[in-house]
Coordinates of C-alpha atoms in Angstrom, one line a residue:
X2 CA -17.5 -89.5 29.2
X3 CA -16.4 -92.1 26.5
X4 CA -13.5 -95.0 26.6
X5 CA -11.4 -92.9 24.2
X6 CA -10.8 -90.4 27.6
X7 CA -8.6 -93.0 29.3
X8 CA -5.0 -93.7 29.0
X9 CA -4.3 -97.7 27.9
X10 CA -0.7 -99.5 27.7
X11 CA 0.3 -100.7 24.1
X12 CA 3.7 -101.4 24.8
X13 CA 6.3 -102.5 27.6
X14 CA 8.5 -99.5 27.7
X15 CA 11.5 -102.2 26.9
X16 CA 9.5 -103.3 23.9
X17 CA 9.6 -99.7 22.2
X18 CA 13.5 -99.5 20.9
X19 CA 15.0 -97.0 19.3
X20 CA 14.4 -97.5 15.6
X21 CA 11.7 -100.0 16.1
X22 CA 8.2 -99.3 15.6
X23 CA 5.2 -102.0 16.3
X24 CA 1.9 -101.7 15.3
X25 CA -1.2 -102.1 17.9
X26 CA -4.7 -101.8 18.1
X27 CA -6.9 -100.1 20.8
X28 CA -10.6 -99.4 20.3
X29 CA -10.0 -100.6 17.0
X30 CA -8.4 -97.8 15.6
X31 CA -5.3 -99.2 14.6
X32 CA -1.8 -97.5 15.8
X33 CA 2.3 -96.9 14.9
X34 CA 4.0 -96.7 18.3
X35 CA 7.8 -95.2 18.1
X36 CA 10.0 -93.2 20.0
X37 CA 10.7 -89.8 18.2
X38 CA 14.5 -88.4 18.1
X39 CA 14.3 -86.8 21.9
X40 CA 13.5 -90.5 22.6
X41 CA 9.1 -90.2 24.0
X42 CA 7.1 -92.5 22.3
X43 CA 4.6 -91.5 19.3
X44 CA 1.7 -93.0 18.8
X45 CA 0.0 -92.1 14.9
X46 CA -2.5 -93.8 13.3
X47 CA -1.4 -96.4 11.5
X48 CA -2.1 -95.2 8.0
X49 CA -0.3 -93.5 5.2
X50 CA -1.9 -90.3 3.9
X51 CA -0.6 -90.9 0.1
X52 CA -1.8 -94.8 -0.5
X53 CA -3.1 -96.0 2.6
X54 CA -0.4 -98.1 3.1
X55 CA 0.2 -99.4 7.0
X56 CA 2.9 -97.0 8.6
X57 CA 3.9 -99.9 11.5
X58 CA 5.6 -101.7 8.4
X59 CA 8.0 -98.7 7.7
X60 CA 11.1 -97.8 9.6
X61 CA 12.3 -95.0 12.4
X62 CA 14.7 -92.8 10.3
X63 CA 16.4 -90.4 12.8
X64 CA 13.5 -90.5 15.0
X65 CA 10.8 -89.9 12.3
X66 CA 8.8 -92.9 10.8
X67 CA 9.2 -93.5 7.1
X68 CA 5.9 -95.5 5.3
X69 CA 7.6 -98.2 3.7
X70 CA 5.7 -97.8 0.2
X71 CA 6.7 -94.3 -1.4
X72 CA 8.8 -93.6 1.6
X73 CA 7.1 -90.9 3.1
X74 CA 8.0 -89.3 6.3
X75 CA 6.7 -88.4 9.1
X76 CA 7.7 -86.6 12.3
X77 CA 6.6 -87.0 16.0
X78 CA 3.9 -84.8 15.6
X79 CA 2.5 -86.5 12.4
X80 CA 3.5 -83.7 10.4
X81 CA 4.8 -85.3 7.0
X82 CA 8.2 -84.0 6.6
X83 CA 9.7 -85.4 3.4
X84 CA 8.4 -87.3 -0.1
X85 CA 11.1 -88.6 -1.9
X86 CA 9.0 -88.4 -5.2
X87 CA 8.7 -84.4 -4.9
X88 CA 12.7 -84.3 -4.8
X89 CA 14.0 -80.5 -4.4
X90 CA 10.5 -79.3 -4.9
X91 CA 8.9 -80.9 -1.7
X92 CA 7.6 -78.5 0.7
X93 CA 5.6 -78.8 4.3
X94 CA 1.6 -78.3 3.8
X95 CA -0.7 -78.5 7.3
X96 CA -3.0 -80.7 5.1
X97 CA -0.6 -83.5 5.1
X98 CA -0.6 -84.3 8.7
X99 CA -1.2 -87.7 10.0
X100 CA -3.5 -88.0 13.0
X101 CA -1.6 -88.0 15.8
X102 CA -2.3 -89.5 20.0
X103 CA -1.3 -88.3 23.1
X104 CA 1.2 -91.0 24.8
X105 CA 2.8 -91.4 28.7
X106 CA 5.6 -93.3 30.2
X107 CA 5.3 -94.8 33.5
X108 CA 6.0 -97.7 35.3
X109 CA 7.8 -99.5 32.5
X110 CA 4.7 -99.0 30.5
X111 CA 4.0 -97.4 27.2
X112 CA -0.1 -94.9 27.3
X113 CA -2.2 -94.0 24.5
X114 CA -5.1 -91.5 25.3
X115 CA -7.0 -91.1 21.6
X116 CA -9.4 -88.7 22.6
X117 CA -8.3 -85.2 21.7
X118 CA -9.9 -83.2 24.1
X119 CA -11.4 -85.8 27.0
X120 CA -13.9 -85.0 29.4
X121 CA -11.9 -85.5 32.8
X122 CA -7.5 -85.4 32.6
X123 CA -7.7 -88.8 33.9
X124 CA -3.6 -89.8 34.9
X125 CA -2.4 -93.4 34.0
X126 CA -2.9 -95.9 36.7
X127 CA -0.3 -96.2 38.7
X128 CA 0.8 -99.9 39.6
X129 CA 1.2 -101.2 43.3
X130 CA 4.4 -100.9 44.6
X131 CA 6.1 -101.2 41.3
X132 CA 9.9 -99.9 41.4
X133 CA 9.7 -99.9 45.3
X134 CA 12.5 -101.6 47.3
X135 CA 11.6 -104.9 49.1
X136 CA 9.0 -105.8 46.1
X137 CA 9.2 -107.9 43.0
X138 CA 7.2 -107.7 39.7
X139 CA 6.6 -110.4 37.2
X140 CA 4.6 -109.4 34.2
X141 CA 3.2 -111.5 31.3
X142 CA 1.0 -110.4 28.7
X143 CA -2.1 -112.3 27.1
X144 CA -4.4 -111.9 24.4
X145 CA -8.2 -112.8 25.5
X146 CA -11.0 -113.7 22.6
X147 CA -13.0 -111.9 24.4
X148 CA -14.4 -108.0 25.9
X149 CA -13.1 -106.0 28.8
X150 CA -16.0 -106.5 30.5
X151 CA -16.1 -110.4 30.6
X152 CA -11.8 -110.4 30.8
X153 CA -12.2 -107.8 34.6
X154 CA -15.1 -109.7 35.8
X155 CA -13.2 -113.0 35.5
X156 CA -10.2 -111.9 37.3
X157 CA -11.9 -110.5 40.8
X158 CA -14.2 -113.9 40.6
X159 CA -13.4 -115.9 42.9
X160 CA -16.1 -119.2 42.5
X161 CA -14.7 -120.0 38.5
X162 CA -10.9 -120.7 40.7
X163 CA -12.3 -123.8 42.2
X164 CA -13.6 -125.4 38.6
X165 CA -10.8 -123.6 36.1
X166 CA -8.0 -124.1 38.2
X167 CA -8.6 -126.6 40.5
X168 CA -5.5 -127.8 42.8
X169 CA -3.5 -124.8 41.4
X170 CA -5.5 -121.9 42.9
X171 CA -8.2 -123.7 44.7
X172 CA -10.4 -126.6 45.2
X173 CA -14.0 -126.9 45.6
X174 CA -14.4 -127.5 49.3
X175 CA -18.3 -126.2 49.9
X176 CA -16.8 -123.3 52.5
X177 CA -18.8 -120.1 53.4
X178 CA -17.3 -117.2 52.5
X179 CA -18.1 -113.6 53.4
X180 CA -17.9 -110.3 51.1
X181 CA -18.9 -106.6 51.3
X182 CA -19.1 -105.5 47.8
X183 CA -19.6 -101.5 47.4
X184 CA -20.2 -99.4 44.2
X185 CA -19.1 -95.6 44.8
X186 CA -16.8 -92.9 42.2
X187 CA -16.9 -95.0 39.5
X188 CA -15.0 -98.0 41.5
X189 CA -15.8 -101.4 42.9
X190 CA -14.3 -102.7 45.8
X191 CA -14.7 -106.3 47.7
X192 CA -13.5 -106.9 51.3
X193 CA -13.7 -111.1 52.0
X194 CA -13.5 -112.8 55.3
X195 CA -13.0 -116.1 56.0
X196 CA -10.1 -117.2 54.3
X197 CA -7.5 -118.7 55.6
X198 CA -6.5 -121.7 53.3
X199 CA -7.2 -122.7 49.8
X200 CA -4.6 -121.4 48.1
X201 CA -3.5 -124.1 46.0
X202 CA -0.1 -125.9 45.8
X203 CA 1.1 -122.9 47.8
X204 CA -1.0 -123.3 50.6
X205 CA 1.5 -124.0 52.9
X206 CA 4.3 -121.3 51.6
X207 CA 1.8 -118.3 51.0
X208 CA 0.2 -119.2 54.4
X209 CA 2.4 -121.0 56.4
X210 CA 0.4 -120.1 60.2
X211 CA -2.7 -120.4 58.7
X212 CA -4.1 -117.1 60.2
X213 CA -7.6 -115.4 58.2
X214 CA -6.3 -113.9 54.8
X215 CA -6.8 -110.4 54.2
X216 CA -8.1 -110.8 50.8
X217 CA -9.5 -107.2 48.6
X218 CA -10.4 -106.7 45.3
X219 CA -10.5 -103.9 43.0
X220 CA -12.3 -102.4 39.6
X221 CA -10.8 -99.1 38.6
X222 CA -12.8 -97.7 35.6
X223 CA -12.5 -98.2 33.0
X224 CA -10.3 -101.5 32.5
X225 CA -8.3 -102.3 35.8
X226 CA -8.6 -104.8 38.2
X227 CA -6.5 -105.2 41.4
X228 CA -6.4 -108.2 43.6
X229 CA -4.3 -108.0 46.9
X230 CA -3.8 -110.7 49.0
X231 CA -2.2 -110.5 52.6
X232 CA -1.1 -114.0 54.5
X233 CA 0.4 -113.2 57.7
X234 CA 3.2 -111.4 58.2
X235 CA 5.6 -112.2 55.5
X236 CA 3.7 -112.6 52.4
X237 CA 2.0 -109.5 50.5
X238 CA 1.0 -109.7 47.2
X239 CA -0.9 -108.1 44.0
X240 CA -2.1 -109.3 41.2
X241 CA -3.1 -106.0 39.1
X242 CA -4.5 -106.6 35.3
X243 CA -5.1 -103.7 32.5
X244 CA -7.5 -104.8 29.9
X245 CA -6.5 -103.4 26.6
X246 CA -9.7 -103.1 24.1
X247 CA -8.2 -104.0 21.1
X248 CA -11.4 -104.6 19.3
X249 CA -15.0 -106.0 20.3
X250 CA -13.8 -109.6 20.9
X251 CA -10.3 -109.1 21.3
X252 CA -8.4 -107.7 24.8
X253 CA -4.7 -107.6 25.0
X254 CA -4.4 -107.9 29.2
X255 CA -1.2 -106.8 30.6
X256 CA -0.9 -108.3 34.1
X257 CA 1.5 -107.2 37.4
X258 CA 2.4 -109.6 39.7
X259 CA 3.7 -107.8 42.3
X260 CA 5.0 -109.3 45.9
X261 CA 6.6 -109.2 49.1
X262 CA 8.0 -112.3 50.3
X263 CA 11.2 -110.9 52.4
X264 CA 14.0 -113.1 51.5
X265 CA 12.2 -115.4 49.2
X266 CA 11.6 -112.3 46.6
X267 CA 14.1 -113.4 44.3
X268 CA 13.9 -117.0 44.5
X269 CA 10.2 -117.1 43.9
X270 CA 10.5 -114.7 40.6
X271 CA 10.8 -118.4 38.0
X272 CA 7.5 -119.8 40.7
X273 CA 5.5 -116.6 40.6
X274 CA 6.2 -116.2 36.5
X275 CA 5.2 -120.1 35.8
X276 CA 1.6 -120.0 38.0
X277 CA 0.6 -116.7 37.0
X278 CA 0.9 -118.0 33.5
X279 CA -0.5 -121.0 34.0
X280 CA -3.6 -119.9 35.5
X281 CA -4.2 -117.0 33.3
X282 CA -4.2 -119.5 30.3
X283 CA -6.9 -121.3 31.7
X284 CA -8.4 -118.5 31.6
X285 CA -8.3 -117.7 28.3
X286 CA -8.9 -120.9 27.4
X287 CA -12.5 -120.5 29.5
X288 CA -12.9 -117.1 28.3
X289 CA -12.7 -117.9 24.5
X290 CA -15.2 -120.7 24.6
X291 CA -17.8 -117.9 26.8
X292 CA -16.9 -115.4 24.0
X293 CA -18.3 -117.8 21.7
X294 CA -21.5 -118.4 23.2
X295 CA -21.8 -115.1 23.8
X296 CA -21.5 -114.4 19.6
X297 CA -24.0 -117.3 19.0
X298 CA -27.2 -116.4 22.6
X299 CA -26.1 -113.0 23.7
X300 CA -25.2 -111.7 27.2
X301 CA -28.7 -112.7 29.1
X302 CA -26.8 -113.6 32.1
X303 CA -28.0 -115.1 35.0
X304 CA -27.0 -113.9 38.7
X305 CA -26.5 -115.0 41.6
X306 CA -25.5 -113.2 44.4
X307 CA -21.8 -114.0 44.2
X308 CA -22.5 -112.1 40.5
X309 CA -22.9 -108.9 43.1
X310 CA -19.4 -108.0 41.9
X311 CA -19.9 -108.4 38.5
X312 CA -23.7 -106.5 38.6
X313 CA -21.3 -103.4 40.0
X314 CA -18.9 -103.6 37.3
X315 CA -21.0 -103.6 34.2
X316 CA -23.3 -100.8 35.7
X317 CA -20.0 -98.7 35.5
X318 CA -18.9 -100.1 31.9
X319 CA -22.4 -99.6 30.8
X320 CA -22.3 -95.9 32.0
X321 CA -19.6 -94.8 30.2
X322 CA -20.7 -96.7 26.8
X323 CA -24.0 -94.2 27.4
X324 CA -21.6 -91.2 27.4
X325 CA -22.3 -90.5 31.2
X326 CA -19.8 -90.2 34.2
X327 CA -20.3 -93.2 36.3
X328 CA -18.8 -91.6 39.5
X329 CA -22.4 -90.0 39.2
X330 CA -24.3 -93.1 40.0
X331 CA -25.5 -93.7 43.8
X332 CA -23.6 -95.3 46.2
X333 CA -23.9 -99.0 46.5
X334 CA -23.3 -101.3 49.0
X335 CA -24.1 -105.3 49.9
X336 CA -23.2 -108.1 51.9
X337 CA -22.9 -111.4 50.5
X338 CA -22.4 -115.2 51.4
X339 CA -21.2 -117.3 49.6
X340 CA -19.8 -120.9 49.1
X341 CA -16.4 -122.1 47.0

């Protein structure tokens, strides 16, 4: 198994017009993205077979992509299919055929697979509730100077909340928390108990009876986390972020919020937007200055058992950056306590 098996976003599906194509990175191998005349997105390297010259800067000529030095064209299947220099004597040739990816639409997102022939036919993830009647999604995008790894960790973590967003997602208070953190097919998932307050300026909203929280979260090899939070009966609500390798030190992290709050789902889109925003620059604010340290000492790290979590996830990363399947390793399971 290898990263290059998995499907990753590079695109809102309302980003990807007809006639426009963008250029993105992912594993650094760098990409054109463009919808083809039946209207699917294509996905070819981002490279001109004649002078090397970047394909993203050309333009979508009847749903083929034109390289915007010696106007070259190609066709959804990379298959170059005119050169304006060869006039009437141009003719098709299997050796000029640009590498072409594998792409998939779903909920509102744009895939990219680049591995040819993966191990496992691994299916996009599919995002909570997204589409569903009685549920809202707000999504914002952010770049991270930083790895998968560090970005996934960070966003099931719950003691960094207290001292990176204090007052807007929590405050350090000292209270003992309980998790069961378990390891098993390649996923991670975190049950907590104990919660029932803390939430930050929306305490009394999000919570309003103050009855325990039902608070989960999720890794999904190899790049998705999924935080669900439930607060009573009226409020339901996920917070579910893809982590998009662009390079070593650079992740592109598409983030769903998606809630139920009954009649308050439309009034609370601008709220939701704003403090999902908010907080998740903090973040990268946080995460940049760790990448840094990470460039200048290297990832020594030192646990504690809060870090539980965090152990799980880079056992799974570290798996599939040996080649091997990590739904192969043993079961794993703890209890932890903890204080925020």
């Amino acid at each position: 198994m290898q990263f290059a098996d998995f499907w990753y976003i590079v695109a809102l599906s309302e980003q990807l017009k007809p006639h426009t194509v963008l250029a993105r990175s992912l594993l650094g191998e760098w990409l054109a993205i463009f919808r083809g005349e039946d209207g699917k997105p294509v996905a070819l390297r981002d490279r001109c077979l004649h002078r090397s010259s970047r394909l993203s800067a050309g333009k979508v000529c009847q749903g083929a992509l034109q390289c915007p030095y010696h106007g070259w064209v190609y066709d959804n299947e990379g298959k170059v299919i005119a050169v304006p220099a060869e006039g009437v004597d141009f003719q098709t040739s299997q050796q000029r055929r640009a590498k072409v990816y594998a792409t998939k639409e779903q909920d509102g997102y744009i895939y990219v697979r680049l591995a040819e022939n993966p191990s496992v036919d691994f299916a996009p993830f599919s995002m909570p509730h997204y589409g569903e009647v009685g549920w809202e999604t707000v999504r914002v995008i952010n770049r991270f100077a930083n790895n998968v790894t560090n970005c996934a960790e960070n966003f099931i973590d719950i003691p960094h909340t207290a001292f990176v967003h204090p007052g807007v997602f929590r405050t350090s208070r000292q209270q003992k928390l309980e998790m069961t953190v378990e390891r098993e097919n390649g996923a991670v998932s975190v049950e907590y108990r104990n919660e029932n307050s803390n939430l930050g300026w929306y305490t009394r909203f999000l919570n309003p009876e103050g009855t325990q929280i039902k608070h989960s979260d999720r890794f999904y090899m190899p790049n998705i986390t999924s935080v669900e939070y439930q607060m009573g009966r009226t409020r339901h609500l996920f917070i579910t972020s893809q982590s998009i390798p662009e390079s070593d030190n650079s992740t592109l992290v598409y983030t769903d919020v998606t809630y139920n709050y009954g009649i308050w789902n439309k009034l609370a889109r601008p709220f939701v937007w704003w403090t999902a925003q908010h907080i998740i620059r903090q973040d990268v604010e946080i995460l940049a200055i760790q990448g840094e340290v990470i460039a200048k000492y290297g990832t020594q790290f030192a646990h504690t058992p809060a870090d539980t979590i965090h152990v799980f996830v880079e056992s799974i990363r570290a798996a599939i950056a040996r080649g091997e399947d990590p739904r192969l390793l043993p079961k794993q399971s703890a209890k932890v306590t903890f204080w925020v």
